[in-house]
PDB file of C-alpha atoms and ligand atoms in Angstrom:
ATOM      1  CA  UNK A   1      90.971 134.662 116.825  1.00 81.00           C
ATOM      2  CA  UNK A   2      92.115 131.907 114.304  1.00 85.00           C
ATOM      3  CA  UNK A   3      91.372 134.606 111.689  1.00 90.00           C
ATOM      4  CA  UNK A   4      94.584 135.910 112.481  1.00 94.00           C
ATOM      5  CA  UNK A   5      96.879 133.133 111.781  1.00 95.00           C
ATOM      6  CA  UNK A   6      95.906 133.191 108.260  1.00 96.00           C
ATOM      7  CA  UNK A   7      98.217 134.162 105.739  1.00 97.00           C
ATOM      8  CA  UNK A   8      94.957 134.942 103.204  1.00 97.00           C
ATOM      9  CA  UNK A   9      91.508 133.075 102.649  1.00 98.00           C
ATOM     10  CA  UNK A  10      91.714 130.745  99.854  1.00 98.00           C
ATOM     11  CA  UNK A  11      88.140 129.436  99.050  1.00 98.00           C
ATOM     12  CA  UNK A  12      85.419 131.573 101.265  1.00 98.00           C
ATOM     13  CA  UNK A  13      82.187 129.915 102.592  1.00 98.00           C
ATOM     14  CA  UNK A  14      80.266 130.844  99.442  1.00 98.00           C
ATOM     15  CA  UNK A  15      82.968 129.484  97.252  1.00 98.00           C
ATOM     16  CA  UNK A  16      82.806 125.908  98.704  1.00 98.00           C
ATOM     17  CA  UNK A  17      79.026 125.642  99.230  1.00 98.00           C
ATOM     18  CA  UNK A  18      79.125 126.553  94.934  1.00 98.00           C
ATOM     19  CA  UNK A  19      81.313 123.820  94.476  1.00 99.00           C
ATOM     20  CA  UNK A  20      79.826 120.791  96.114  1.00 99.00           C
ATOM     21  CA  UNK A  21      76.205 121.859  95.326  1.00 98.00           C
ATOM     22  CA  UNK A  22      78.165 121.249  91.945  1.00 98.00           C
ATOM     23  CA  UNK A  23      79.611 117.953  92.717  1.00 99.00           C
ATOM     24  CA  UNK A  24      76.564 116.862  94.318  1.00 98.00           C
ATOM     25  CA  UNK A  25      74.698 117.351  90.961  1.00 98.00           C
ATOM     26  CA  UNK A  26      77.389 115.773  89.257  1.00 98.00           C
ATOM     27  CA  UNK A  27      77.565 112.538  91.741  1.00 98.00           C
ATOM     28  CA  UNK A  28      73.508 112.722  91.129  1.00 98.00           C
ATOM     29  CA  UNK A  29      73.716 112.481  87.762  1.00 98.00           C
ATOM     30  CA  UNK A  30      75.968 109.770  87.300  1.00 98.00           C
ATOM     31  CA  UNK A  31      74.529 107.584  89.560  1.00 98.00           C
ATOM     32  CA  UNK A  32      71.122 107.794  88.563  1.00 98.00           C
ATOM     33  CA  UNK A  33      70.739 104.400  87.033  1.00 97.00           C
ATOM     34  CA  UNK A  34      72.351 102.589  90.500  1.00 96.00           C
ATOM     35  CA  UNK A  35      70.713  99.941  91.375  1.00 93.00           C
ATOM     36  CA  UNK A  36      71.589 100.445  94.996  1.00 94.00           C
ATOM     37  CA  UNK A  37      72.321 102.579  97.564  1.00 98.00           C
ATOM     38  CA  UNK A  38      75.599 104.688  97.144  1.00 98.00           C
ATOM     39  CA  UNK A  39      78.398 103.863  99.936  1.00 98.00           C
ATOM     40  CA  UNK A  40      80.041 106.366 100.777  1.00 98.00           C
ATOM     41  CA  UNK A  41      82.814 106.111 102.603  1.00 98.00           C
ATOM     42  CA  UNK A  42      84.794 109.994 104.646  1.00 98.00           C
ATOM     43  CA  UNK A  43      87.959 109.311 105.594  1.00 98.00           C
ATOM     44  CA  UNK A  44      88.229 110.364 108.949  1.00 97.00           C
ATOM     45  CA  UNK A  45      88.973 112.565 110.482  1.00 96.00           C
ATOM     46  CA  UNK A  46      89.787 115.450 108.109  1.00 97.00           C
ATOM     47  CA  UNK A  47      86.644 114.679 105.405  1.00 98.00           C
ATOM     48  CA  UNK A  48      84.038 115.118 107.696  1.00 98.00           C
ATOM     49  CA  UNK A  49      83.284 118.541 107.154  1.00 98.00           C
ATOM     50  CA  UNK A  50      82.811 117.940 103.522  1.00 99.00           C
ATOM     51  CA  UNK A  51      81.404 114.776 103.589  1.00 99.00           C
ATOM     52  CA  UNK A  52      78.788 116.051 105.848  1.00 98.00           C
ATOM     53  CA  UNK A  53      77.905 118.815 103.125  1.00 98.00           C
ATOM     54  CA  UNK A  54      78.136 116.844  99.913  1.00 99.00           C
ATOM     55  CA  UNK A  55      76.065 114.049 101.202  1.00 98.00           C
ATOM     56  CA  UNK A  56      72.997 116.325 101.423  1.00 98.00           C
ATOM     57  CA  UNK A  57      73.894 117.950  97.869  1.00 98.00           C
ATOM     58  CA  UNK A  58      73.282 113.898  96.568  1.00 98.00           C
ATOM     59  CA  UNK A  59      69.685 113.621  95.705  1.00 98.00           C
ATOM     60  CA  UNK A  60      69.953 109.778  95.886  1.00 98.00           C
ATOM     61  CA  UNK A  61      70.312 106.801  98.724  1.00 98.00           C
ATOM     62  CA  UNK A  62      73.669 107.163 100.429  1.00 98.00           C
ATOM     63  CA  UNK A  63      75.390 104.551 102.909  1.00 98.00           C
ATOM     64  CA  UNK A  64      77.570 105.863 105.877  1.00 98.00           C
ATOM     65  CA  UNK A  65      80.511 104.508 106.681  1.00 98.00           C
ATOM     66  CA  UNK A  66      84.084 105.977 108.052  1.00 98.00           C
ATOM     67  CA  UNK A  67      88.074 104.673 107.594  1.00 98.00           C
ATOM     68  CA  UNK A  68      90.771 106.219 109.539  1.00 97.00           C
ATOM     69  CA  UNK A  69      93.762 106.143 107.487  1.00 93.00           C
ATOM     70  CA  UNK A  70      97.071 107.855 108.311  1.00 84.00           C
ATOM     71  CA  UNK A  71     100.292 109.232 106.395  1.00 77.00           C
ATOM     72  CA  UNK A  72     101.184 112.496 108.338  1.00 56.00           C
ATOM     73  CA  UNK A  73     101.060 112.074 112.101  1.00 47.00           C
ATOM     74  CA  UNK A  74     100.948 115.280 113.293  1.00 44.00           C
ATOM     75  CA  UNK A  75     103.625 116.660 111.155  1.00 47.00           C
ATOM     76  CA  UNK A  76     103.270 118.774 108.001  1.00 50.00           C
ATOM     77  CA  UNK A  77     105.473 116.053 106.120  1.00 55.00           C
ATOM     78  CA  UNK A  78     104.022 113.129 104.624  1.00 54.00           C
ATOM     79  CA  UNK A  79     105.690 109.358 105.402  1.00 58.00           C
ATOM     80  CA  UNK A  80     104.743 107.596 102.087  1.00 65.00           C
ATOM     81  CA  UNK A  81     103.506 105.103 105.310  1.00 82.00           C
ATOM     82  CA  UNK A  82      99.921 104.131 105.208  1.00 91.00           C
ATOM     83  CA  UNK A  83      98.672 102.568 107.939  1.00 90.00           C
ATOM     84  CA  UNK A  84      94.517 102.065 108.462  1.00 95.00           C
ATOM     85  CA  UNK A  85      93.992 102.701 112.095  1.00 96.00           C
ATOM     86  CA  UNK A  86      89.797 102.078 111.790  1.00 98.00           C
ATOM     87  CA  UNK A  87      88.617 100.327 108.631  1.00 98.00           C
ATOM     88  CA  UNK A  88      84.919  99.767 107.365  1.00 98.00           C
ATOM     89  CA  UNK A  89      81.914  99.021 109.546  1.00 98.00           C
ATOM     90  CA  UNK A  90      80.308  96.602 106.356  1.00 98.00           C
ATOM     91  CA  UNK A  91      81.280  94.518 103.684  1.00 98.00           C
ATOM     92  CA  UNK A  92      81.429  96.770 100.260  1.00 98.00           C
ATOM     93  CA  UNK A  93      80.689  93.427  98.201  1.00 98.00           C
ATOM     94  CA  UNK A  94      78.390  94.257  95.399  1.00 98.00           C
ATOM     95  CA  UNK A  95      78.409  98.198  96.680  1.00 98.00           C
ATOM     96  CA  UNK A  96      78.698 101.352  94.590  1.00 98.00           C
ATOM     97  CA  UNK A  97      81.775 102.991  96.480  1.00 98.00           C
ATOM     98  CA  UNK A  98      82.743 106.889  96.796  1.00 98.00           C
ATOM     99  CA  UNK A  99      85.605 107.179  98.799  1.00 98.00           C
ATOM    100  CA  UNK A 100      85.269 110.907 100.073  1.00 98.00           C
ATOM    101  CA  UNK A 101      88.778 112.711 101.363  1.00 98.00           C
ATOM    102  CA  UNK A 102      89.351 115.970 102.032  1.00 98.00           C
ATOM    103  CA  UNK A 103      93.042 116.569 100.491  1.00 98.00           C
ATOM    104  CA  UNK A 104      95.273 114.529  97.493  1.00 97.00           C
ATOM    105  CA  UNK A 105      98.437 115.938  98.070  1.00 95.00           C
ATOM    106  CA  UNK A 106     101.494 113.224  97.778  1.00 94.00           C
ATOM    107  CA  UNK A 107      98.519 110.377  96.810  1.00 95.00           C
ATOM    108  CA  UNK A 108     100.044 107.633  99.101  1.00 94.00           C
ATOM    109  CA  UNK A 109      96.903 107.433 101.121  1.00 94.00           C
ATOM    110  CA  UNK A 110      94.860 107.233  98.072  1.00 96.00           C
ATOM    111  CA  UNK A 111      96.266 105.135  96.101  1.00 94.00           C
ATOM    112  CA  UNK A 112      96.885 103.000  98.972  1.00 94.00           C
ATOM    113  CA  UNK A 113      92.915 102.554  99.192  1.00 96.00           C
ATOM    114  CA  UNK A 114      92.712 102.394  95.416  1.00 95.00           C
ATOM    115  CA  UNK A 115      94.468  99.577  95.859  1.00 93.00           C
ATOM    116  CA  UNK A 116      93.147  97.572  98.725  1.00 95.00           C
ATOM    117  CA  UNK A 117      89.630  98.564  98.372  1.00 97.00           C
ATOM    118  CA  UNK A 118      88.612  97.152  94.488  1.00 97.00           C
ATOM    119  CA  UNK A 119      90.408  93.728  96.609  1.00 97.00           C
ATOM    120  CA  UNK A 120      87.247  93.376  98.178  1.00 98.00           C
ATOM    121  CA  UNK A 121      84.705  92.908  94.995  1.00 98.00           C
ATOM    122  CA  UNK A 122      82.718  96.663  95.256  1.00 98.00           C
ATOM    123  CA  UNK A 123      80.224  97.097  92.223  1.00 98.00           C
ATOM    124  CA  UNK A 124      82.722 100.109  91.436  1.00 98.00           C
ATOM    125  CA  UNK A 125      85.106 102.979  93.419  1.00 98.00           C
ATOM    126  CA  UNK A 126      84.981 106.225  92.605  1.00 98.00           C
ATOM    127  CA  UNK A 127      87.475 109.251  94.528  1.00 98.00           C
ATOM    128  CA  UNK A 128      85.735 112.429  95.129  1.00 98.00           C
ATOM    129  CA  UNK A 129      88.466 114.841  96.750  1.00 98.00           C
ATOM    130  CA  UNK A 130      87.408 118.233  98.046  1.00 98.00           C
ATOM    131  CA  UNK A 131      91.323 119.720  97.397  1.00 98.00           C
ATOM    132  CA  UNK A 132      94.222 118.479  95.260  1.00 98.00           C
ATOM    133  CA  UNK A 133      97.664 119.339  95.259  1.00 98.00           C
ATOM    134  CA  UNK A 134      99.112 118.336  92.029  1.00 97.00           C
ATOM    135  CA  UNK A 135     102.207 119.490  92.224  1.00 97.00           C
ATOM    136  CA  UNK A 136     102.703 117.752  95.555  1.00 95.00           C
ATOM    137  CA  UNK A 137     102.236 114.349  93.635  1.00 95.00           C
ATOM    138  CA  UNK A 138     104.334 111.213  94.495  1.00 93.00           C
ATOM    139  CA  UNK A 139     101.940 108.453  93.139  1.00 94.00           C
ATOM    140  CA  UNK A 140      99.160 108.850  90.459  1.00 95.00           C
ATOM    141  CA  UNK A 141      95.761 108.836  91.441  1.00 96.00           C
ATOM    142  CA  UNK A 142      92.671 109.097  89.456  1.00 96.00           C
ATOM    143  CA  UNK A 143      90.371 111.682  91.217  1.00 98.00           C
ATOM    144  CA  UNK A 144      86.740 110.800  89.650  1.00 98.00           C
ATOM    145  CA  UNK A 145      85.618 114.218  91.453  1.00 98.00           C
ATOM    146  CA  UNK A 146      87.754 117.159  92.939  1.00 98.00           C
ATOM    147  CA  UNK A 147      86.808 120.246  94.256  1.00 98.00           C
ATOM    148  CA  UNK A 148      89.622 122.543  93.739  1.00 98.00           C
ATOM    149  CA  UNK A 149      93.224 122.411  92.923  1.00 98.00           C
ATOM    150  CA  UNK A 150      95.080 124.398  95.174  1.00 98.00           C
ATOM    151  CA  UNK A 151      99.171 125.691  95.025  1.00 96.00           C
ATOM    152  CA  UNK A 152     101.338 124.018  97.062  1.00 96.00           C
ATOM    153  CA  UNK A 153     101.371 125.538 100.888  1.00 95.00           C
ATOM    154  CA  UNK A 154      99.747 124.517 104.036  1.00 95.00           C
ATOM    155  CA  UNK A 155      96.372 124.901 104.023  1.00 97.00           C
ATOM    156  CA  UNK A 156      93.084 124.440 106.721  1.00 98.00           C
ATOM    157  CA  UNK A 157      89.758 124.826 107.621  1.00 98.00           C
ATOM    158  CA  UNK A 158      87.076 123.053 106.263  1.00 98.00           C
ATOM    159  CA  UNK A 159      88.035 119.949 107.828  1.00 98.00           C
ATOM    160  CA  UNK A 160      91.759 119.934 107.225  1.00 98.00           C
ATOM    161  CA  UNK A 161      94.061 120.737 110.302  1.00 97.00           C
ATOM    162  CA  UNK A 162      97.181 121.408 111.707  1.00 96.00           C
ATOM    163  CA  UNK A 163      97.922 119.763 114.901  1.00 94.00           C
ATOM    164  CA  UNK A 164      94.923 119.020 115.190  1.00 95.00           C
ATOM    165  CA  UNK A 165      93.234 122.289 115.007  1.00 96.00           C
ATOM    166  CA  UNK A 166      91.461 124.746 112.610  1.00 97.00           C
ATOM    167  CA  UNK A 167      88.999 121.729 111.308  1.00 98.00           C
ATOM    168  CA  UNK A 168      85.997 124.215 112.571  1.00 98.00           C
ATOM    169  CA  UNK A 169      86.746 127.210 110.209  1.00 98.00           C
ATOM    170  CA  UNK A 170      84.446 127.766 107.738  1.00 98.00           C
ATOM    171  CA  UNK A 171      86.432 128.747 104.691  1.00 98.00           C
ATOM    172  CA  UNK A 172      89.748 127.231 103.623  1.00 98.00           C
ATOM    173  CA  UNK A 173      93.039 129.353 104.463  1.00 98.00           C
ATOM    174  CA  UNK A 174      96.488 129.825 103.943  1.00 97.00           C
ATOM    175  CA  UNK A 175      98.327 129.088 107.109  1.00 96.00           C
ATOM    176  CA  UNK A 176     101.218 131.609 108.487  1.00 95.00           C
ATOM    177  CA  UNK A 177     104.519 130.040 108.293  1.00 93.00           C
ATOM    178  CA  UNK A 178     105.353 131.228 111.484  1.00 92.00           C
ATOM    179  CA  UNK A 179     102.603 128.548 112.935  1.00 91.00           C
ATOM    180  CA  UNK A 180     104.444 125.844 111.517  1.00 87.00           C
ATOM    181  CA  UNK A 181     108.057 126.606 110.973  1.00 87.00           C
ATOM    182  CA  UNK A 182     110.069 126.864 114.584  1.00 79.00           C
ATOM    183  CA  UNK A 183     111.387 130.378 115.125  1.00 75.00           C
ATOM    184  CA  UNK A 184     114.921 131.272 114.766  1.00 75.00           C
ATOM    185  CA  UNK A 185     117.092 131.279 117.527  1.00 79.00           C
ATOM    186  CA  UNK A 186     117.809 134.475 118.810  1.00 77.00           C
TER     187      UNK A 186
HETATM  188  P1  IMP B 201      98.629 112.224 100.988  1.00 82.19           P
HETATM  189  O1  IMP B 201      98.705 110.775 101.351  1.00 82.19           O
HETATM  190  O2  IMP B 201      99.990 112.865 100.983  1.00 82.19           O
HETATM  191  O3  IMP B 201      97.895 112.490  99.710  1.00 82.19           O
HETATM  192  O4  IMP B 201      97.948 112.922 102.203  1.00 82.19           O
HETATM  193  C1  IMP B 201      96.640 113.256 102.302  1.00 82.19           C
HETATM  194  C2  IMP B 201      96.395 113.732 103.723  1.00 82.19           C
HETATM  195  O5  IMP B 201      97.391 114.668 104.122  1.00 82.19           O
HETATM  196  C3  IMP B 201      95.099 114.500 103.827  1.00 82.19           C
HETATM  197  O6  IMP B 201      94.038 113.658 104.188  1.00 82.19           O
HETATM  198  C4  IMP B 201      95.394 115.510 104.902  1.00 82.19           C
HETATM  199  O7  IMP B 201      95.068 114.990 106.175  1.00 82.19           O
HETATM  200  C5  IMP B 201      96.867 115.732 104.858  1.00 82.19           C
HETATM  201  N1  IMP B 201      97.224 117.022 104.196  1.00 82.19           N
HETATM  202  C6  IMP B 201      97.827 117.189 103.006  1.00 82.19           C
HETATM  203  N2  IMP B 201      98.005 118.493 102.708  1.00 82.19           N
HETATM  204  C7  IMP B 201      97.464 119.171 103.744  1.00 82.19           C
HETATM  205  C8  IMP B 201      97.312 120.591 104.014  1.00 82.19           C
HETATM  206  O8  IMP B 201      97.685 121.494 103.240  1.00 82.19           O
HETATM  207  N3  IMP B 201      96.698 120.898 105.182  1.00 82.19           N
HETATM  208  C9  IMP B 201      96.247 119.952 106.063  1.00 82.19           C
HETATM  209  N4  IMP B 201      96.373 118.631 105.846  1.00 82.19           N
HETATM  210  C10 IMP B 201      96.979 118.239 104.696  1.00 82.19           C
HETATM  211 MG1   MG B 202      93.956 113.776 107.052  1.00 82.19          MG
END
């Protein structure tokens, strides 16, 4: 049961499907005058969860497309190192961009993409992040739309993982320590 390596539930099912109906709206609204299509771009793989959701809560024309970008490895640490390990499927020329993540915590990803994406001429780019750690900050970055800001510990679920696991849980939680941090010698 992964129920059990929770240290507490953070944000319950009910409390996240609130909060992107929400952002939905608000994305909606905003782009209600857009010429085009919005492209909307999940950063893989942790986003997909969300992105899945808040695309349906957008009563306008959406694009698809995915970027793999990485700072963490498999670590809970993040590097400061951004490398893109899949970038975009189609040009974003002219495009009205979203880039949808599911975590700001240092910003080096982000602000990684806030720089190389306006490079190649969008229409505009807009950051909608489900979670943000402020306090974890290293770089500024402007987050157009955020779900929730959240204390500093190690949170998943709703797309965001540890090694690789607990993407599938439906609610965001608190992770143990003792998952994460090697036991003591005996
Ligand atoms: P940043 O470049 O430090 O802002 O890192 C953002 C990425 O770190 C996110 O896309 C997540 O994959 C990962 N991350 C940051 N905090 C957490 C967390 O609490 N749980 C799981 N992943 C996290
Ligand atoms: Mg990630």
């Amino acid at each position: 049961m992964m129920q059990e390596d929770m240290e507490r539930v953070l944000f319950t099912e009910a409390d996240i499907k609130a909060k992107v109906k929400e952002l939905g709206k608000k994305i909606t609204a905003d782009y209600q005058d857009a010429k085009e299509a919005i492209f909307c771009v999940g950063i893989l793989k942790g986003a997909v969860i969300f992105y899945t959701d808040l695309v349906r809560q957008i009563d306008l024309p959406v694009e698809f497309d995915f970027m793999i970008a990485s700072s963490y490895g498999n670590s809970s640490l993040s590097s400061g190192n951004v490398k893109i390990l899949k970038d975009l499927d189609y040009d974003i020329a002219g495009k009205h961009v979203i880039v949808i993540e599911d975590i700001i915590d240092t910003g080096h990803t982000m602000s990684y993409l806030r720089k190389i994406l306006p490079a190649r001429s969008p229409a505009s780019v807009k950051i909608c992040a489900f979670l943000s750690k402020p306090s974890r900050r290293q770089v500024d970055v402007a987050i157009d739309y955020c779900g929730f800001e959240v204390p500093d510990e190690f949170l998943v679920g709703y797309g965001l993982d540890y090694a690789g696991r607990y993407r599938n849980l439906p609610y965001v939680g608190v992770l143990k320590r003792e998952i994460y941090v090697a036991p003591p010698l005996p």
